[in-house]
Amino acid sequence: MWSRAAELLLQLAWTACCVTAIQRKDLFPYGPLNGDLTLPEGDDETSKVMTLTKPMYFYETAFSNLYVATNGIISTQDLPMEKQYVDDGFPTEFPVIAPFLADIDTSNGKGAIYYRQTEAPGVLNRVAAEVQRGFPGSQFTPTHAVIATWENVAAYEEVSRSSELRVNTFQAVVAYDEVNTYALFLYPEDGLQFYGTRPKETFNVEIELTARVGFTRGEVSYFFFSRTEGPYYSITTNEQSVKNLYQLSNVNVPGIWLFHIGNSYAFENVIPAAVSGQLPTTLPRKQVIEFPTTSEYPETDDSFDDEQEYTEDPDFQNPSVPDFTEPGRDRSHLQPYGGDVTLTSNPQTHDAAPAITGPGEYPPSETIPEVVQQQRPLPERTFLEMNPHATDGHVVSVEEDLDFDSGVIHYSTENKETCERFQQHCSQNAFCTDYPSGYCCHCHSGFYGNGRHCLPNGAPQRVNGKVRGTVNVGLSAVRLDNIDLHAYIVVGDGRAYTAISEVPEPLGWALMPVAPIGGLFGWLFALKLPNSHNGFNITGAEFTRHADVTFYPGNQRLSIVQTGRGLDDQNYLNVDTHLEGSVPFIPPGATVQMEPFKETYQYYPSLITSSSVREYTVVSAESGAETFNYQLRQNMTYRDCRHGHRSGAETLQLNVERIFVMFVKEERILRYAITNKIGHVGAGEVDPEQVNPCYSGNHDCDTTAQCLPGEGNTFTCQCATGYTGDGRSCYDVDECVEGLSSCGSHSECVNLAGSHTCRCQSGYEFGYDGRSCLDVDECRTQPCHPHASCSNTPGSFHCRCQHGFHGDGFQCHPQTVHPERPETQCERHRDSLQSGSGGVPLVGAFIPQCDDYGQYRPLQCHGSTGYCWCVDSRGQERAGTRTPPGSSPTNCDAPVHPERAKTQCEHHRDGLQSGQAGVPLDGAFIPQCDEEGRYRPQQCHGSTGHCWCVDSRGQERAGTRTPPGSPRTDCDAPVHPERPKTQCEQHRDSLQSGSGGVPLVGAFVPQCDEQGRYRPQQCHGSTGHCWCVDSRGQERAGTRTPPGSPPTNCDAPVHPERPKTQCEQHRDSLQSGSGGVPLVGAFVPQCDEEGRYRPQQCHDSTGHCWCVDSRGQERAGTRTPPGSPPTNCDAPVHPERPKTQCEQHRDSLQSGSGGVPLVGAFVPQCDEQGRYRPQQCHDSTGHCWCVDSRGQERAGTRTSPGSPPTNCDAPVHPERPKTQCEHHRDGLQSGSGGVPLVGAFIPQCDEEGRYRPQQCHDSTGHCWCVDSRGQERAGTRTPPGSPPTNCDAPVHPERPKTQCEQHRDSLQSGSGGVPLVGAFVPQCDEQGRYRPQQCHDSTGHCWCVDSRGQERAGTRTSPGSPPTNCDAPVHPERPKTQCEHHRDGLQSGQAGVPLVGAFIPQCDEEGRYRPLQCHGSTGHCWCVDSRGQERAGTRTPPGSPPTDCNAPVHPERPKTQCEQHRDSLKSGSGRTPLAGAFIPECDEEGQYRPLQCHGSTGHCWCVDSRGQERAGTRTPPGSPPTDCDAPVESLPLPRPETVCERWRASLMEHYGAQRSPQQYLPQCDSAGEFNPVQCYGDSSYCWCVDKDGREVPGTRSNDAIKPACIQTVTPPTRHPLPRPDVTPPPSGTSLLYAQGQKIGALPLNGTRMDKERSSVLLALHGSIVVGIDYDCRERKVYWTDLAGRTISRAALEPGAEPEILINTGLMSPEGLAVDAARRRLFWVDSTLDKIETANLDGSDRQILFDTDLVNPRAIIVDSPSGALYWSDWNREAPKIESSTVDGHNRRVLVRDGIGLPNALTFDSAARRVCWADAGTKRLECITPDGTGRRIIHSNLNYPFSMVFYANHFYYTDWRRDGVIAVSRDSSQFTDEYLPDQRSHLYSITVASTSCL
């Protein structure tokens, strides 16, 4: 009652006519008096870990730790540095609860941050009331809460910025129970005074980032190597939405916001409260709002005392009661479960158990099977449960002494089965034996199984199948609809891996304990101990397994039925699984652990039984570790051969040594991994050290090998049957290629892994013996029409219509004489394909079937392919109705369901199957689609036999293609990162796929090896030639052999090649043709052994032969036609007559292009004297005509094909000359080389040779009228199908457009009718001619043109100057000068459009550059030399008088730094200034002007001589600038910069001129010396330093009181800098690391870091050492200096001094690598984006790469292989690349699954490239060819650099500021070194005593 009254009062209080925003006093109590901890002052502080009393769910994941951070957030993990998130948008990469995420600063007393976790009833009551109001009916009772309060905190501001201090106050409360979590955000009325903060990295740009408020889950794992963005919920988007935080609410109280943020079962995203009703207006601020409490807790004051322990909930008092209930279930019925009960052989025991009334109850103690707390050995005699006859899938109880001979299969001697009759039932790897009562099959030696199914010994085995059924999880029924099951078993050591995909999430977690699903495969293929056999030995591949699983304490029961369906054509076992029943609920995210166990199996004829009890432990966040068990009863029935020798019943023991189960939520995959051995009871219980490795499974034999035990612990490895090798590396034997198959005639051999199978050819089937292929008599099935006869032929049949009928034999129609109806579309379609081309049917074409009425039959079948499908009335295929050959066709008369649209795969398939005119493309690859229309994962090419895997788009997955006869790739196996295709593979695949997937017929296809390299010997399958090639696939001269001769030994030493002769080059170019495809029909010359032309040449295609000279030129008069004896080319050569015109004409057409005759071209005929024959005929068209002596056609003599030719010997009447129309017509008809242009318009001429008035285009159907010149008359064109214009109507005169008018109109209409902006448009006069003078409206230039519109050189004038007189006499043109080319190229730009804003040079009348040049867009002017190059010091800004360029030229001084800086920004990209960029001003001497101003922003400031801004001089726009000439007070006298100042300035430049507390800056006094006290940013983390800035040991302090340090420098005395020299490390191997101003040495003791002997190798004041490497030959260390922009080295000798090697052309040198073998140095520059190399002394400097680099960082070199590797952490596309050390073969090695690959090293032992990633937090390795990727460690902090030594990785960590060691073998952290001086460590390397 009181609770209800309180709720009513609360609602009244909050829904009055007016409600005020909450006040500060309305926040939850906070501060030290309430038990809060206080976060240290600073700009980026994070609290110590807050370990929660009980885990809290955030989204769907339980977390036990929380952290509170300065920047307005709470996180479940330790936070990175603020620069990684505070200026970025939402979401963050890590979990965040953000009441106000912004760059907040509490330094120097600017506010405070408090936090605590509490169980105070007052707090929990108030949260419960808020949740009840925001989520009515939620029944949330919080048990714990976390309160974080930000009080009067300020935004981060630069020191130089002075503004009014604005502060914010807000609070976050997170409350939770075992299942749910809620968050309250509270913003008091005056709590928000700023709404965002300025990013630190924006320098002078005035922008502000709005605060981010909301929640983010952070990145989550995605597949194997990737992470993806998790869910998030954002509340604010702009400044107004931030203001709404205290003005509005989602619970009707301004300033209070409530959210549901986590749940233990399923949680997709944050749910905000949603209280209906309008938000009330604000009341006066003094209104008081009371917060009532609920009855769950006592009413108390919320003080610090409330934090003490209070009465515990009775539900949590007894920890022995498992807290394992479903949400919302009553737990009051749970009782403690204990006691052991012995199994009984009485089957009635379970029947007598009382009924269980609820799913959560326990059975009475006397019925509970054995063991809960510990596992006991099973008794030797337990009850047996078998199912010899039952078919309903249930396990029934029987007694042990039953007569098992009444089992599954019955035999009769009266109907005896013998091997002669039934041998085909045995495996092809088995033999058959007759016994008195029948026959039995036995596997051959080297195989195992039951004789009906045999597998090779030792070979791994695969299982495929489907899972179906309905399983109840709690109250939810989950249906499984034929989901996939795959298993892989390593038979050599008994490991069985099972994966079930697409398992719904509730069931996936609940099925984890049900390992017996995958345990079947472990038993079938278990590792056999001596004198034992596994399941497959007994059952083979056909069996039924029934298993009943009963779970305790809930008595849930699950039935498992698994049926073996035999082996498929790949020898994979097919097993179907059916699940029915109930399983206990397991919380999402829980893990299940199962200990090793033993299980006994009783073997009987046709039956195997087993019963056991198994324990499993569920570990979940809400309940911890709980142990449960279940009872498993199972039997297996199978077909037993009872005729042979059989042993009696026996008992074997299965030892399961390792078992691992997991459910992958993201992929919905349930996995079981089990290691199994089988033997006699007690066989495995010996001393492990005495067990032979073959039986323990720890041998090193190949997975496709058999381990053969020897004496003691010795063993040998023998490749499995069907494999070859040494046992440790085995390879499949291709029986088909090796000729080892048993396949007979009319059959094909198909290679399998370890075996092969035989397949009958089309039209044949296996005979009675199961091995011989016999012809199929198709006529028995009456495939022909009833009115047709069928004739069987070997492998096929033929149908022919009977007399009086017509048709194709499949459809026959009476021959009637009724009046014919017009042909239907179907009949026309059918007849056109039957007649084909020239009356010949198209081979293999689909012929549609029509009914008696000429309509398409609903079912259509393709006679050649066997496919059938349904069609509509138009003959179009109905989607989804196509069936493959051999399967029953679709019922086309069934009602038509709405069709789904064809998928991409179906479109692809159908397009290739239909081909052109319904004819499939011969040899084309046809993709295979599944029932849903998706690409099947594995695709095979029926013509070539190649198979490969594809992705969902049908694209081939690289590396999966297998040649015909080899085992196919498993496309369902996990996808490893692909290596890119090599040149050979790309070459091969492009030719194999050809055009549209059709291989190019006769093309040479290169052969590649396993690594993708060209095989040394290549052969052409079509021609039979063979030759040797080099690594690039280029033919090695002199190695080509003709077909039939032995090929060259390509492995023999290569002798120096002689260059190819002219003949060989001629021959090879024609043989290779285009893309390796010989030109069909081309003449290929024959060369002798010396490469000379053979004297006699013959054309294989035409049969002509002729003699040639030494240059290959035909000797006139030696050509003989095909069939006549060739000329004797060795006879003395008579003087040749020159070729006549006819012969030259003929030969040019016959040889065509490259010796290939032009197909269809007219070739003239010449007589013996070389004259044109009087009559000429065109073979392709059939036209004939007469010619004169010049070969010109005589008008009027042409005759069409089929008509008698003109008598060309008749007297010739005087010819009239050809008219224009006839010339036009004949020119188009003869085309190019006598070949008519396909589709070209051919004009029609009348008898007089005039154009016919009406012309029509045969191809398009358009018609129009023409005038006497053949020009189209405007407005007379008509489209096809419409009546043509009357061309005899009166003609209105119209002239055609001129060239000028066409040019003008095309530019004015542009593309799609849109004129090109800024393009020059020519001007035409009234006659359509180009006007002599042309001007460009956009640029103002004018020039003269000739009659063709071409510019006359020297006539162009600039805008504003008088134009040239274009009517003056034209002088001969001179060629354009460099200036004119430069000018015209920029003016025309692209498509005649000038480049906007580009500088256009000005040229004088002679085309020379004018001495003074000005930029029209910027107004700058300057002088140039004769080459157009700017003369330094002559540039003037806009508005100032230009330089006198005609004054005497003084010797040019080099450009200063200011001038280079200015000019680089002005020219920008493409000589266009960078918009908005700051351009420095330089004086006449090229020095920086003291006052600089930014033209875009208006800011001004003073600079020093280096152009560096002087602090405190910047003024905003509109205010008077600083007087830069006034004396500088802080520096009364100029003095050189000190070490402290140089170091500080260098670090400031490195940090981007922004001071950050995360980045140490040295503090200097007024004299530039080091302050004696140095501190880390604005913190109290301080220490003392000496005069050189070196830390004084033992002075470091983190207290509020800074250490007392002694002044070490007496001003103003100045001392020289200490000379840097080397202090070598102790003898032995050491790690060298870079740490800012020093290089440290860390000796190694084995693999442990000797921290006590660590030392400073070299102190380098004012440097920032980043990259470092070591030369093991000369014992020198090399490093890059980011501050000094140098590369240096020093010897590891006492007192050795640094030597600068390179000090020019560097900006940000980072990674560095030494190639000790080649004596070369490599480095990257992350600003210039370059990779360079030089000798170790700095000479011979070269750029290797300067493209496709964004943020290069690490670089390493593998000296033995000469390979270079580098990383690029480009955030958009990070990658790791490689090349040779000379810059060849650049390729991307890794691009997927990486984020910030900072660190690189090379594992020389394993020959792997390894990297550490600060984004993914992983350490990974990969082989140099891109395969074998492996994760070493997946939880690093922030790695920067790494080195490999002695099987360990040592990396520098920016989170720990130290060196961390990771073992490669154990993947564990093994050691850590944290230097006393805590600052970032950069690169690390190893200095060994000798070269490794």
mmCIF file of C-alpha atoms in Angstrom, residues 1543 1560 1570-1575 1581-1598 1603-1609 1637-1638 1656 1661 1875-1878:
data_model
loop_
_atom_site.group_PDB
_atom_site.id
_atom_site.type_symbol
_atom_site.label_atom_id
_atom_site.label_comp_id
_atom_site.label_asym_id
_atom_site.label_seq_id
_atom_site.Cartn_x
_atom_site.Cartn_y
_atom_site.Cartn_z
ATOM 1 C CA TRP A 1543 65.448 19.870 -27.883
ATOM 2 C CA TYR A 1560 57.224 15.369 -22.387
ATOM 3 C CA PHE A 1570 67.556 23.020 -18.086
ATOM 4 C CA ASN A 1571 65.353 23.777 -15.105
ATOM 5 C CA PRO A 1572 66.647 21.668 -12.228
ATOM 6 C CA VAL A 1573 63.113 20.245 -11.786
ATOM 7 C CA GLN A 1574 61.584 18.566 -14.790
ATOM 8 C CA CYS A 1575 57.957 17.358 -14.792
ATOM 9 C CA TYR A 1581 55.350 13.311 -11.903
ATOM 10 C CA CYS A 1582 58.730 15.117 -11.545
ATOM 11 C CA TRP A 1583 62.469 14.475 -11.180
ATOM 12 C CA CYS A 1584 65.766 16.353 -10.910
ATOM 13 C CA VAL A 1585 68.215 16.764 -13.774
ATOM 14 C CA ASP A 1586 71.842 17.846 -14.011
ATOM 15 C CA LYS A 1587 73.136 20.644 -16.181
ATOM 16 C CA ASP A 1588 72.972 18.445 -19.303
ATOM 17 C CA GLY A 1589 69.364 17.463 -18.725
ATOM 18 C CA ARG A 1590 70.234 13.978 -17.496
ATOM 19 C CA GLU A 1591 68.031 12.617 -14.726
ATOM 20 C CA VAL A 1592 69.536 12.470 -11.240
ATOM 21 C CA PRO A 1593 68.922 8.876 -10.047
ATOM 22 C CA GLY A 1594 66.603 8.479 -7.068
ATOM 23 C CA THR A 1595 64.869 11.861 -7.381
ATOM 24 C CA ARG A 1596 61.737 10.800 -9.238
ATOM 25 C CA SER A 1597 58.535 11.628 -7.358
ATOM 26 C CA ASN A 1598 54.815 11.361 -8.048
ATOM 27 C CA PRO A 1603 61.403 17.146 -5.338
ATOM 28 C CA ALA A 1604 63.919 19.653 -4.036
ATOM 29 C CA CYS A 1605 66.549 19.962 -6.762
ATOM 30 C CA ILE A 1606 69.834 21.839 -6.611
ATOM 31 C CA GLN A 1607 70.625 24.484 -9.177
ATOM 32 C CA THR A 1608 73.442 23.013 -11.215
ATOM 33 C CA VAL A 1609 74.143 25.862 -13.638
ATOM 34 C CA GLN A 1637 67.764 11.368 -26.623
ATOM 35 C CA LYS A 1638 69.591 8.143 -26.023
ATOM 36 C CA VAL A 1656 73.130 3.959 -21.835
ATOM 37 C CA HIS A 1661 71.120 15.498 -26.587
ATOM 38 C CA PRO A 1875 63.537 1.714 -17.719
ATOM 39 C CA ASP A 1876 63.845 4.134 -14.811
ATOM 40 C CA GLN A 1877 63.265 7.068 -17.133
ATOM 41 C CA ARG A 1878 59.710 6.487 -18.315
#
